[in-house]
Amino acid sequence: MQLIGLHHVSLLTGKAERNFEFYTKILGLRLIKKTVNQDNTQSYHLFYGDAKGNPGTEITFFDIPGLGRTHPGVSSISSTSLRVKTTDSLHFWKQRLADFGISSEEITKRAGRDTLAFQDFEGTRLILVGDNGEAGIAANEPWVIEGIPTEHAILGLGPVTLTVSTADPTIKIITDVMGFRKVGSYPSLTGDFPDVLVFATGEGGTGAELHIETRPDLPKERLGRGGVHHVAFRIPNEDEYEQWFTKIKQTRLPNSGKVDRYYFKALYFREPNGILFELSTDTPGFDVDEPLETLGERLALPPFLEPKRSEIEANLRPLEI
């Protein structure tokens, strides 16, 4: 029983229309599901991913108009990476971002890989990372749009960075409970702080890593627009999901119990530093209620919400995307 890698990362946006433009028109991701927050059906939930909506490619956003900005700090998921094929792709993206008026940092080594850091219009901290033929969990099928050559398209999620005041409690959970293993470290890029520690699961590589940054100087994060709500990890099937449920229950960590999101089964829990983790099944997938060819083109509701479609649509603000 082993987690495969990253499943999705979920963030907050205050402007879904601009969010859609940024992630589809600039970054070239596919909108694979336009649905609602199942815990608050007056809020949209947008999923972006690769051409087929494969697990390990999704970056998702809850739409909360008027939401205040994020105040960065500890107990946070402080950056989200997106995989590209090579360092040449990073040079392409640096120019493309500049063409859209988006500033980026210089190409920098993180965990021995070339990376390019930038932010979206709400301050979401994003990092492009070049695979450069590295072994590990396989990349997926990119969604290619005009202006982005296939060889430079985004392939899926890369390493996620956790920023904490004290690393040991988080490390204990991800290693002893979740089965991650330490695979390296690299110097902090933000000053005289401890090295960033690198942990991997499954086959490892860019799609299966957590990076842990220790920053005792920072206050606790105040989450708002552009911030990361939670990170989810891949469970291959429902049989192993049942085993993970039993295992997490035995740890006595605060958790959600079993949650059926229809597109996947989920289990949420908070590690000791307060960061929200989710374990999600690969099955059944995002094409369970829509043809692959038309993913994301209509408001999709799981069967348990479908009887309330008229009420839900009436309480949703119009969203033209």
Tab-separated table of C-alpha atoms in Angstrom:
chain	number	residue	atom	x	y	z
A	1	MET	CA	0.000	0.000	0.000
A	2	GLN	CA	1.750	3.099	-1.266
A	3	LEU	CA	0.721	6.562	-2.414
A	4	ILE	CA	1.513	7.003	-6.102
A	5	GLY	CA	2.263	10.723	-6.051
A	6	LEU	CA	0.405	14.014	-6.213
A	7	HIS	CA	-3.258	13.878	-7.223
A	8	HIS	CA	-4.307	17.557	-7.231
A	9	VAL	CA	-3.733	20.867	-5.500
A	10	SER	CA	-6.727	23.069	-4.607
A	11	LEU	CA	-6.502	26.850	-4.252
A	12	LEU	CA	-8.744	29.882	-3.748
A	13	THR	CA	-9.584	32.560	-6.305
A	14	GLY	CA	-11.629	35.727	-6.008
A	15	LYS	CA	-12.079	36.134	-9.772
A	16	ALA	CA	-12.969	32.952	-11.621
A	17	GLU	CA	-13.167	34.659	-15.013
A	18	ARG	CA	-9.590	35.971	-14.851
A	19	ASN	CA	-8.493	32.686	-13.313
A	20	PHE	CA	-9.893	30.831	-16.333
A	21	GLU	CA	-8.142	33.194	-18.730
A	22	PHE	CA	-4.806	32.815	-16.951
A	23	TYR	CA	-4.729	29.038	-16.587
A	24	THR	CA	-6.188	28.156	-19.994
A	25	LYS	CA	-5.184	31.021	-22.311
A	26	ILE	CA	-1.737	31.764	-20.851
A	27	LEU	CA	-0.610	28.506	-19.219
A	28	GLY	CA	-2.440	26.310	-21.729
A	29	LEU	CA	-4.158	23.943	-19.297
A	30	ARG	CA	-7.515	22.377	-20.114
A	31	LEU	CA	-10.631	23.170	-18.084
A	32	ILE	CA	-11.635	19.590	-17.376
A	33	LYS	CA	-14.467	20.168	-14.918
A	34	LYS	CA	-16.714	23.129	-14.175
A	35	THR	CA	-18.648	22.167	-11.083
A	36	VAL	CA	-19.464	23.485	-7.605
A	37	ASN	CA	-17.872	23.247	-4.209
A	38	GLN	CA	-19.771	20.256	-2.844
A	39	ASP	CA	-19.569	21.732	0.670
A	40	ASN	CA	-20.887	25.126	-0.485
A	41	THR	CA	-22.826	24.824	-3.725
A	42	GLN	CA	-23.048	28.599	-4.169
A	43	SER	CA	-19.347	28.555	-5.096
A	44	TYR	CA	-17.860	27.278	-8.350
A	45	HIS	CA	-15.078	24.717	-8.323
A	46	LEU	CA	-12.897	24.748	-11.445
A	47	PHE	CA	-10.488	21.942	-12.320
A	48	TYR	CA	-7.643	22.405	-14.813
A	49	GLY	CA	-5.459	19.577	-16.062
A	50	ASP	CA	-4.016	17.726	-19.012
A	51	ALA	CA	-5.831	16.617	-22.165
A	52	LYS	CA	-7.588	13.721	-20.431
A	53	GLY	CA	-7.973	15.040	-16.895
A	54	ASN	CA	-5.526	12.471	-15.556
A	55	PRO	CA	-4.829	12.358	-11.808
A	56	GLY	CA	-1.557	14.072	-11.051
A	57	THR	CA	-2.264	16.965	-13.412
A	58	GLU	CA	-5.057	18.925	-11.719
A	59	ILE	CA	-4.784	22.353	-10.193
A	60	THR	CA	-8.218	23.373	-8.919
A	61	PHE	CA	-9.803	26.576	-7.645
A	62	PHE	CA	-12.717	27.412	-5.376
A	63	ASP	CA	-14.274	30.695	-6.535
A	64	ILE	CA	-15.016	33.113	-3.672
A	65	PRO	CA	-15.688	36.635	-5.019
A	66	GLY	CA	-14.437	39.434	-2.784
A	67	LEU	CA	-12.027	37.173	-0.922
A	68	GLY	CA	-9.119	39.015	0.726
A	69	ARG	CA	-5.512	38.330	-0.212
A	70	THR	CA	-3.320	35.656	1.327
A	71	HIS	CA	-0.831	36.754	3.979
A	72	PRO	CA	2.053	34.282	3.538
A	73	GLY	CA	3.508	32.412	6.472
A	74	VAL	CA	4.038	29.017	8.029
A	75	SER	CA	1.610	26.096	8.273
A	76	SER	CA	1.082	26.556	4.566
A	77	ILE	CA	1.424	25.007	1.144
A	78	SER	CA	3.615	27.818	-0.080
A	79	SER	CA	4.241	26.933	-3.725
A	80	THR	CA	2.909	24.649	-6.426
A	81	SER	CA	5.061	23.323	-9.257
A	82	LEU	CA	4.075	22.442	-12.802
A	83	ARG	CA	6.143	20.061	-14.897
A	84	VAL	CA	7.563	20.817	-18.346
A	85	LYS	CA	9.772	18.656	-20.492
A	86	THR	CA	13.160	20.390	-20.479
A	87	THR	CA	15.177	23.433	-19.480
A	88	ASP	CA	14.585	24.713	-23.018
A	89	SER	CA	10.905	24.773	-22.104
A	90	LEU	CA	11.702	27.057	-19.163
A	91	HIS	CA	13.311	29.550	-21.542
A	92	PHE	CA	10.210	29.394	-23.739
A	93	TRP	CA	7.991	30.047	-20.711
A	94	LYS	CA	10.108	32.907	-19.423
A	95	GLN	CA	9.585	34.688	-22.754
A	96	ARG	CA	5.897	33.757	-22.985
A	97	LEU	CA	5.190	35.092	-19.507
A	98	ALA	CA	7.032	38.301	-20.350
A	99	ASP	CA	4.950	38.652	-23.514
A	100	PHE	CA	1.842	38.658	-21.297
A	101	GLY	CA	3.352	41.180	-18.890
A	102	ILE	CA	4.080	38.603	-16.184
A	103	SER	CA	7.402	38.891	-14.397
A	104	SER	CA	9.345	35.808	-13.400
A	105	GLU	CA	12.521	35.052	-11.491
A	106	GLU	CA	15.726	33.814	-13.078
A	107	ILE	CA	15.991	30.112	-13.864
A	108	THR	CA	17.278	28.595	-10.615
A	109	LYS	CA	18.241	25.161	-9.308
A	110	ARG	CA	15.886	23.534	-6.809
A	111	ALA	CA	16.623	19.942	-5.762
A	112	GLY	CA	19.121	19.734	-8.625
A	113	ARG	CA	16.527	20.688	-11.243
A	114	ASP	CA	16.166	23.839	-13.301
A	115	THR	CA	13.096	25.820	-12.235
A	116	LEU	CA	11.320	29.079	-13.063
A	117	ALA	CA	9.264	30.816	-10.359
A	118	PHE	CA	6.472	33.331	-11.010
A	119	GLN	CA	3.072	34.389	-9.680
A	120	ASP	CA	-0.388	34.622	-11.165
A	121	PHE	CA	-2.533	37.779	-10.904
A	122	GLU	CA	-3.637	36.884	-7.356
A	123	GLY	CA	-0.194	36.138	-6.003
A	124	THR	CA	-0.347	32.348	-6.351
A	125	ARG	CA	3.240	31.171	-6.143
A	126	LEU	CA	3.966	28.858	-9.071
A	127	ILE	CA	7.168	27.135	-10.160
A	128	LEU	CA	7.811	25.514	-13.529
A	129	VAL	CA	10.221	22.588	-13.226
A	130	GLY	CA	12.062	20.856	-16.075
A	131	ASP	CA	11.938	17.048	-16.088
A	132	ASN	CA	14.934	16.698	-18.430
A	133	GLY	CA	14.425	12.958	-18.787
A	134	GLU	CA	14.444	12.247	-15.056
A	135	ALA	CA	13.153	8.858	-13.981
A	136	GLY	CA	10.058	8.679	-11.783
A	137	ILE	CA	6.319	8.848	-12.175
A	138	ALA	CA	5.484	9.247	-15.868
A	139	ALA	CA	4.262	12.516	-17.336
A	140	ASN	CA	0.798	12.793	-18.822
A	141	GLU	CA	-0.747	13.993	-22.081
A	142	PRO	CA	-0.543	17.789	-22.426
A	143	TRP	CA	-3.401	19.926	-23.687
A	144	VAL	CA	-1.868	21.894	-26.536
A	145	ILE	CA	-3.152	25.296	-27.644
A	146	GLU	CA	-2.059	27.746	-30.302
A	147	GLY	CA	1.114	29.529	-29.282
A	148	ILE	CA	2.471	26.740	-27.074
A	149	PRO	CA	4.469	24.084	-28.957
A	150	THR	CA	3.810	20.522	-27.849
A	151	GLU	CA	7.383	20.111	-26.636
A	152	HIS	CA	6.944	23.000	-24.178
A	153	ALA	CA	3.416	22.301	-22.908
A	154	ILE	CA	2.758	21.772	-19.192
A	155	LEU	CA	2.679	18.057	-18.343
A	156	GLY	CA	1.186	17.996	-14.852
A	157	LEU	CA	1.944	18.743	-11.217
A	158	GLY	CA	5.470	18.955	-9.890
A	159	PRO	CA	6.792	19.205	-6.309
A	160	VAL	CA	4.699	21.002	-3.697
A	161	THR	CA	6.442	23.044	-0.994
A	162	LEU	CA	5.262	23.041	2.623
A	163	THR	CA	6.474	25.915	4.810
A	164	VAL	CA	6.489	25.186	8.544
A	165	SER	CA	7.969	26.631	11.716
A	166	THR	CA	9.209	23.228	12.933
A	167	ALA	CA	9.712	20.418	10.433
A	168	ASP	CA	9.954	17.311	12.631
A	169	PRO	CA	6.206	16.827	13.374
A	170	THR	CA	5.344	17.061	9.667
A	171	ILE	CA	8.221	14.774	8.688
A	172	LYS	CA	7.057	12.149	11.175
A	173	ILE	CA	3.585	12.003	9.589
A	174	ILE	CA	4.684	11.960	5.963
A	175	THR	CA	7.301	9.249	6.613
A	176	ASP	CA	5.854	7.056	9.386
A	177	VAL	CA	2.211	7.264	8.296
A	178	MET	CA	2.187	8.205	4.602
A	179	GLY	CA	5.292	6.301	3.526
A	180	PHE	CA	7.333	9.142	2.034
A	181	ARG	CA	11.129	8.772	2.104
A	182	LYS	CA	13.800	11.457	2.267
A	183	VAL	CA	15.643	11.697	-1.048
A	184	GLY	CA	17.670	14.892	-0.678
A	185	SER	CA	17.879	18.540	0.269
A	186	TYR	CA	18.949	21.889	-1.168
A	187	PRO	CA	19.911	25.284	0.263
A	188	SER	CA	17.155	27.721	1.155
A	189	LEU	CA	16.708	30.380	-1.527
A	190	THR	CA	15.283	32.930	0.925
A	191	GLY	CA	18.154	33.525	3.320
A	192	ASP	CA	20.090	31.901	6.150
A	193	PHE	CA	17.590	29.191	7.002
A	194	PRO	CA	17.804	25.378	7.163
A	195	ASP	CA	18.062	23.457	3.910
A	196	VAL	CA	14.804	22.581	2.162
A	197	LEU	CA	14.202	18.849	2.659
A	198	VAL	CA	12.953	16.675	-0.230
A	199	PHE	CA	10.668	13.675	0.299
A	200	ALA	CA	9.265	11.324	-2.346
A	201	THR	CA	6.668	8.592	-2.621
A	202	GLY	CA	5.957	5.879	-5.187
A	203	GLU	CA	8.336	5.929	-8.140
A	204	GLY	CA	9.530	9.367	-7.099
A	205	GLY	CA	10.516	12.153	-9.454
A	206	THR	CA	8.887	15.497	-10.042
A	207	GLY	CA	5.301	14.244	-9.801
A	208	ALA	CA	5.724	12.582	-6.418
A	209	GLU	CA	7.599	14.977	-4.154
A	210	LEU	CA	7.036	17.180	-1.112
A	211	HIS	CA	9.599	19.855	-0.246
A	212	ILE	CA	9.659	21.026	3.368
A	213	GLU	CA	10.919	24.531	4.109
A	214	THR	CA	11.553	25.557	7.735
A	215	ARG	CA	10.920	29.243	8.496
A	216	PRO	CA	10.775	29.933	12.248
A	217	ASP	CA	10.794	33.681	11.545
A	218	LEU	CA	7.378	33.805	9.877
A	219	PRO	CA	3.873	34.172	11.371
A	220	LYS	CA	1.163	31.682	10.551
A	221	GLU	CA	-0.331	32.068	7.082
A	222	ARG	CA	-3.685	33.836	6.711
A	223	LEU	CA	-5.269	32.058	3.771
A	224	GLY	CA	-7.040	34.087	1.087
A	225	ARG	CA	-7.153	34.453	-2.691
A	226	GLY	CA	-4.166	32.927	-4.420
A	227	GLY	CA	-3.458	30.652	-1.456
A	228	VAL	CA	-3.478	26.860	-1.408
A	229	HIS	CA	-6.319	25.196	0.486
A	230	HIS	CA	-5.022	21.616	0.382
A	231	VAL	CA	-2.855	19.116	-1.461
A	232	ALA	CA	-4.106	15.657	-2.433
A	233	PHE	CA	-2.154	12.447	-2.956
A	234	ARG	CA	-2.973	9.535	-5.251
A	235	ILE	CA	-4.440	6.225	-4.143
A	236	PRO	CA	-4.742	3.797	-7.091
A	237	ASN	CA	-8.129	2.249	-6.283
A	238	GLU	CA	-10.966	1.936	-3.794
A	239	ASP	CA	-9.583	-1.210	-2.144
A	240	GLU	CA	-6.501	0.685	-1.022
A	241	TYR	CA	-8.671	3.661	-0.106
A	242	GLU	CA	-10.379	1.456	2.492
A	243	GLN	CA	-6.985	0.479	3.886
A	244	TRP	CA	-5.878	4.104	4.085
A	245	PHE	CA	-9.083	5.022	5.880
A	246	THR	CA	-8.325	2.415	8.532
A	247	LYS	CA	-4.709	3.539	8.829
A	248	ILE	CA	-5.527	7.258	9.220
A	249	LYS	CA	-8.274	6.455	11.719
A	250	GLN	CA	-5.745	4.554	13.841
A	251	THR	CA	-3.406	7.586	13.977
A	252	ARG	CA	-6.130	9.640	15.688
A	253	LEU	CA	-5.293	12.583	13.425
A	254	PRO	CA	-8.293	14.908	12.936
A	255	ASN	CA	-9.901	13.652	9.739
A	256	SER	CA	-13.054	13.848	7.636
A	257	GLY	CA	-13.883	10.187	7.457
A	258	LYS	CA	-14.866	8.773	4.064
A	259	VAL	CA	-16.010	11.374	1.527
A	260	ASP	CA	-17.433	10.439	-1.882
A	261	ARG	CA	-16.705	13.231	-4.381
A	262	TYR	CA	-18.129	11.060	-7.206
A	263	TYR	CA	-15.100	11.699	-9.443
A	264	PHE	CA	-12.901	10.213	-6.720
A	265	LYS	CA	-13.127	9.033	-3.129
A	266	ALA	CA	-11.460	11.395	-0.641
A	267	LEU	CA	-10.142	11.394	2.904
A	268	TYR	CA	-8.997	14.663	4.518
A	269	PHE	CA	-6.794	15.131	7.553
A	270	ARG	CA	-4.517	17.760	9.094
A	271	GLU	CA	-0.897	17.027	9.914
A	272	PRO	CA	0.531	18.487	13.166
A	273	ASN	CA	1.471	21.858	11.643
A	274	GLY	CA	-2.135	22.321	10.523
A	275	ILE	CA	-1.689	21.754	6.779
A	276	LEU	CA	-4.667	20.034	5.147
A	277	PHE	CA	-3.863	16.814	3.280
A	278	GLU	CA	-6.230	14.749	1.161
A	279	LEU	CA	-5.915	11.173	-0.050
A	280	SER	CA	-7.813	10.663	-3.325
A	281	THR	CA	-8.479	7.683	-5.553
A	282	ASP	CA	-7.508	7.673	-9.224
A	283	THR	CA	-10.889	6.134	-9.991
A	284	PRO	CA	-13.432	6.596	-11.458
A	285	GLY	CA	-12.107	9.826	-13.037
A	286	PHE	CA	-13.440	13.059	-14.498
A	287	ASP	CA	-14.925	11.508	-17.650
A	288	VAL	CA	-17.428	9.446	-15.654
A	289	ASP	CA	-20.235	11.951	-16.425
A	290	GLU	CA	-18.966	13.779	-19.527
A	291	PRO	CA	-17.472	12.629	-22.826
A	292	LEU	CA	-13.722	13.151	-22.922
A	293	GLU	CA	-14.141	15.422	-25.949
A	294	THR	CA	-16.365	17.918	-24.095
A	295	LEU	CA	-14.920	17.916	-20.589
A	296	GLY	CA	-15.528	21.180	-18.771
A	297	GLU	CA	-17.979	22.663	-21.254
A	298	ARG	CA	-21.066	22.543	-19.012
A	299	LEU	CA	-21.846	22.764	-15.324
A	300	ALA	CA	-21.301	19.216	-14.080
A	301	LEU	CA	-23.010	18.028	-10.915
A	302	PRO	CA	-22.543	14.648	-9.234
A	303	PRO	CA	-25.697	12.491	-9.044
A	304	PHE	CA	-26.399	13.401	-5.413
A	305	LEU	CA	-26.610	17.090	-6.406
A	306	GLU	CA	-28.337	16.678	-9.773
A	307	PRO	CA	-31.886	16.787	-8.281
A	308	LYS	CA	-31.031	20.263	-6.960
A	309	ARG	CA	-29.650	21.559	-10.275
A	310	SER	CA	-32.291	24.270	-10.740
A	311	GLU	CA	-31.823	25.549	-7.194
A	312	ILE	CA	-28.018	25.418	-7.473
A	313	GLU	CA	-27.942	27.228	-10.806
A	314	ALA	CA	-30.292	29.906	-9.467
A	315	ASN	CA	-27.919	30.592	-6.546
A	316	LEU	CA	-24.772	30.681	-8.655
A	317	ARG	CA	-23.587	33.934	-10.155
A	318	PRO	CA	-23.376	33.879	-13.962
A	319	LEU	CA	-19.971	32.682	-15.091
A	320	GLU	CA	-19.140	33.196	-18.745
A	321	ILE	CA	-15.989	31.267	-19.548
